[in-house]
Amino acid sequence: MLLLDIRFATARNASGAVAVVVPAGGDTTSASDDPSSAQLAAARFAAVRLSLGRLKLGPADLDDVTAFLADVEHSGSAGTMHKLPRPGRRPDRLLFIGVGAGEEADWRAAGAKLAKSASSEPTLMVVLPDDVTPAAVRGLGEGLWLASYRFRLGADDPPALRRIVLVPPSGAVAASADLAAGLALAKAVAESTVLARDLTNMPSDEKTPAWFAKRVEKAAAGVPGLTTTVRDPKALAEEGFNAILAVGGGSTRGPRLLELSWRPRGARRHVVLIGKGITFDTGGICVKPLSGMKLMRKDMAGAAAVIGATLAAAALRLPLRVTAIAPLAENALGADSFRPGDVVRHYGGTTSEIYNTDAEGRLVLGDAMAYAVRRLRPDAIIDLATLTGAQGVALGKRTAALYSHSDTLATSLAEAAATAGESMWRMPLHDDYADALDSDVADLVNSTDIGAGSLMAALYLREFTGGLRDQWAHLDMSSSAWADSADGELTKGATGWGVRTLLRWLEATA
Ligand code: BES
Ligand code: MN
Ligand code: ZN
């Protein structure tokens, strides 16, 4: 889908809906000067008055606004909004939007709220306060763009709200380079998150492995420094990617291995991002019941996220090498499906006994990880996968499970997630449990009966990290890939989870 047009311009001829920012006011974090609520309200109104001055409102209008804000008791907390209609006057609608303490996350919440409340307005203007930072503009842009996302196939009415004008701080005719850079970052995030959401929302009849690879080739075409490589079943067989072939074997729509590489000149660090790309997961011969299968078009959300993050890194020309790898396959039920009891030989030679054909994600990831370790020798490997239902049982709808032996990697990822507005929680890699992965006939079994489903999947993946065991992190994002209802900057359906965190992490690592 097309992104909303968001640009900087002056407040001249303000009409339609105009958003005025209301801070929570005062330094509410310090206990020493505990400001009274009257003082806070005064600070809030002083800030509002400055913005209104730029709209050239007269004294009578200011009195109206003061009375209105007092009446609704606007708290200024992030994302709280009160509308003041002004029929016959200009602007004809004021939206008072809270930005709390003014952190990036507060602005993101404010942007999301504005996008939803103003969705039927033809235009929206947002008056930026004097103390607005590039991080605030980034948060605002992300909130506006991500919350106004929608996925439609076929005929569609165009959205009413198409253009948003951001009015730079007073005195400035145009936005400073810093603020413009904040908006550019938000746009790169939004474009790649929207691509990840589109890919994930796409029904699986259309979304074959070949289709997915083509779609990414199209997105990468023409960007200098970006290259794609796609291996078809013949190439996969020649090079020994037998787990990807086994998982994809039951489908008439054959598997692919997609590699997207961002390689800027002079880059020293190299990060490999691997994403699970099961375009539909029936469970295979161990077929899922409808309740577990109906949303399994999202089982490639990890692949969508690593592709999105890598495209964004290229768009921002981040000075590090990034390779996204997506093993793409449909786990179908057919005459050529792989079976429980089969033994597959992964890329690099490790063998897995199939205990459950529904534990297919770790099989294809095993091939991809072994390939990355042996052939690309990166400085770090991060994999993202909708790997287990158990992850959501442990952590709920919005928080992904993070596994890593590296405290540095775990901490930096958690920090990136926190600023990006995504949530993750570190889980243990219990060595004691690893014995359960032993097989009588192969190196590993692909699933066990001992419980701890998300953790066991992580321990299984660890077997493919080779010498990079301590430079590896695994994110089980099964639940957070999808939202059952709109929530803040998330819209119902695919969330694009991981694009924002990975991009933040890459920015910090570059
Ligand atoms: N794609 C599923 C995991 C999943 C479930 C993702 C629900 C998102 C929501 C995965 O391939 C799977 O089926 N995992 C099995 C593993 C089991 C057989 C060891 C599971 O979680 O039941
Ligand atoms: Mn499965
Ligand atoms: Zn799956």
PDB file of N, CA, C and O and ligand atoms in Angstrom, residues 276 281 283 288 299 331 357-360, ligand 2:
ATOM      1  N   LYS A 276      12.335 -17.370   9.404  1.00  0.00           N
ATOM      2  CA  LYS A 276      11.516 -18.516   9.003  1.00  0.00           C
ATOM      3  C   LYS A 276      10.497 -18.080   7.952  1.00  0.00           C
ATOM      4  O   LYS A 276       9.717 -17.159   8.181  1.00  0.00           O
ATOM      5  N   ASP A 281       1.547 -23.256   6.933  1.00  0.00           N
ATOM      6  CA  ASP A 281       1.904 -24.403   7.771  1.00  0.00           C
ATOM      7  C   ASP A 281       0.651 -25.212   8.102  1.00  0.00           C
ATOM      8  O   ASP A 281      -0.120 -24.857   8.984  1.00  0.00           O
ATOM      9  N   GLY A 283       0.980 -28.202   9.114  1.00  0.00           N
ATOM     10  CA  GLY A 283       1.495 -29.207  10.040  1.00  0.00           C
ATOM     11  C   GLY A 283       2.060 -30.408   9.297  1.00  0.00           C
ATOM     12  O   GLY A 283       2.760 -31.235   9.861  1.00  0.00           O
ATOM     13  N   LYS A 288      -2.478 -30.077  11.484  1.00  0.00           N
ATOM     14  CA  LYS A 288      -3.053 -29.247  12.545  1.00  0.00           C
ATOM     15  C   LYS A 288      -4.571 -29.278  12.462  1.00  0.00           C
ATOM     16  O   LYS A 288      -5.120 -29.372  11.361  1.00  0.00           O
ATOM     17  N   ASP A 299       3.094 -17.694   8.942  1.00  0.00           N
ATOM     18  CA  ASP A 299       4.256 -18.460   9.397  1.00  0.00           C
ATOM     19  C   ASP A 299       5.549 -18.080   8.673  1.00  0.00           C
ATOM     20  O   ASP A 299       6.577 -18.714   8.864  1.00  0.00           O
ATOM     21  N   ASN A 331       4.592 -25.951   4.084  1.00  0.00           N
ATOM     22  CA  ASN A 331       4.501 -27.235   4.787  1.00  0.00           C
ATOM     23  C   ASN A 331       3.123 -27.827   4.510  1.00  0.00           C
ATOM     24  O   ASN A 331       2.176 -27.628   5.267  1.00  0.00           O
ATOM     25  N   THR A 357       6.150 -33.669  12.047  1.00  0.00           N
ATOM     26  CA  THR A 357       6.304 -32.871  10.819  1.00  0.00           C
ATOM     27  C   THR A 357       5.816 -31.431  11.015  1.00  0.00           C
ATOM     28  O   THR A 357       6.044 -30.573  10.161  1.00  0.00           O
ATOM     29  N   ASP A 358       5.175 -31.185  12.150  1.00  0.00           N
ATOM     30  CA  ASP A 358       4.728 -29.818  12.443  1.00  0.00           C
ATOM     31  C   ASP A 358       5.840 -28.985  13.075  1.00  0.00           C
ATOM     32  O   ASP A 358       5.698 -27.774  13.228  1.00  0.00           O
ATOM     33  N   ALA A 359       6.933 -29.617  13.467  1.00  0.00           N
ATOM     34  CA  ALA A 359       8.099 -28.849  13.940  1.00  0.00           C
ATOM     35  C   ALA A 359       9.013 -28.624  12.733  1.00  0.00           C
ATOM     36  O   ALA A 359      10.161 -29.065  12.699  1.00  0.00           O
ATOM     37  N   GLU A 360       8.449 -27.933  11.718  1.00  0.00           N
ATOM     38  CA  GLU A 360       9.140 -27.779  10.426  1.00  0.00           C
ATOM     39  C   GLU A 360      10.040 -26.556  10.376  1.00  0.00           C
ATOM     40  O   GLU A 360      11.013 -26.525   9.626  1.00  0.00           O
TER      41      GLU A 360
HETATM   42 MN    MN B   2       4.456 -26.296  12.323  1.00  0.00          MN
END
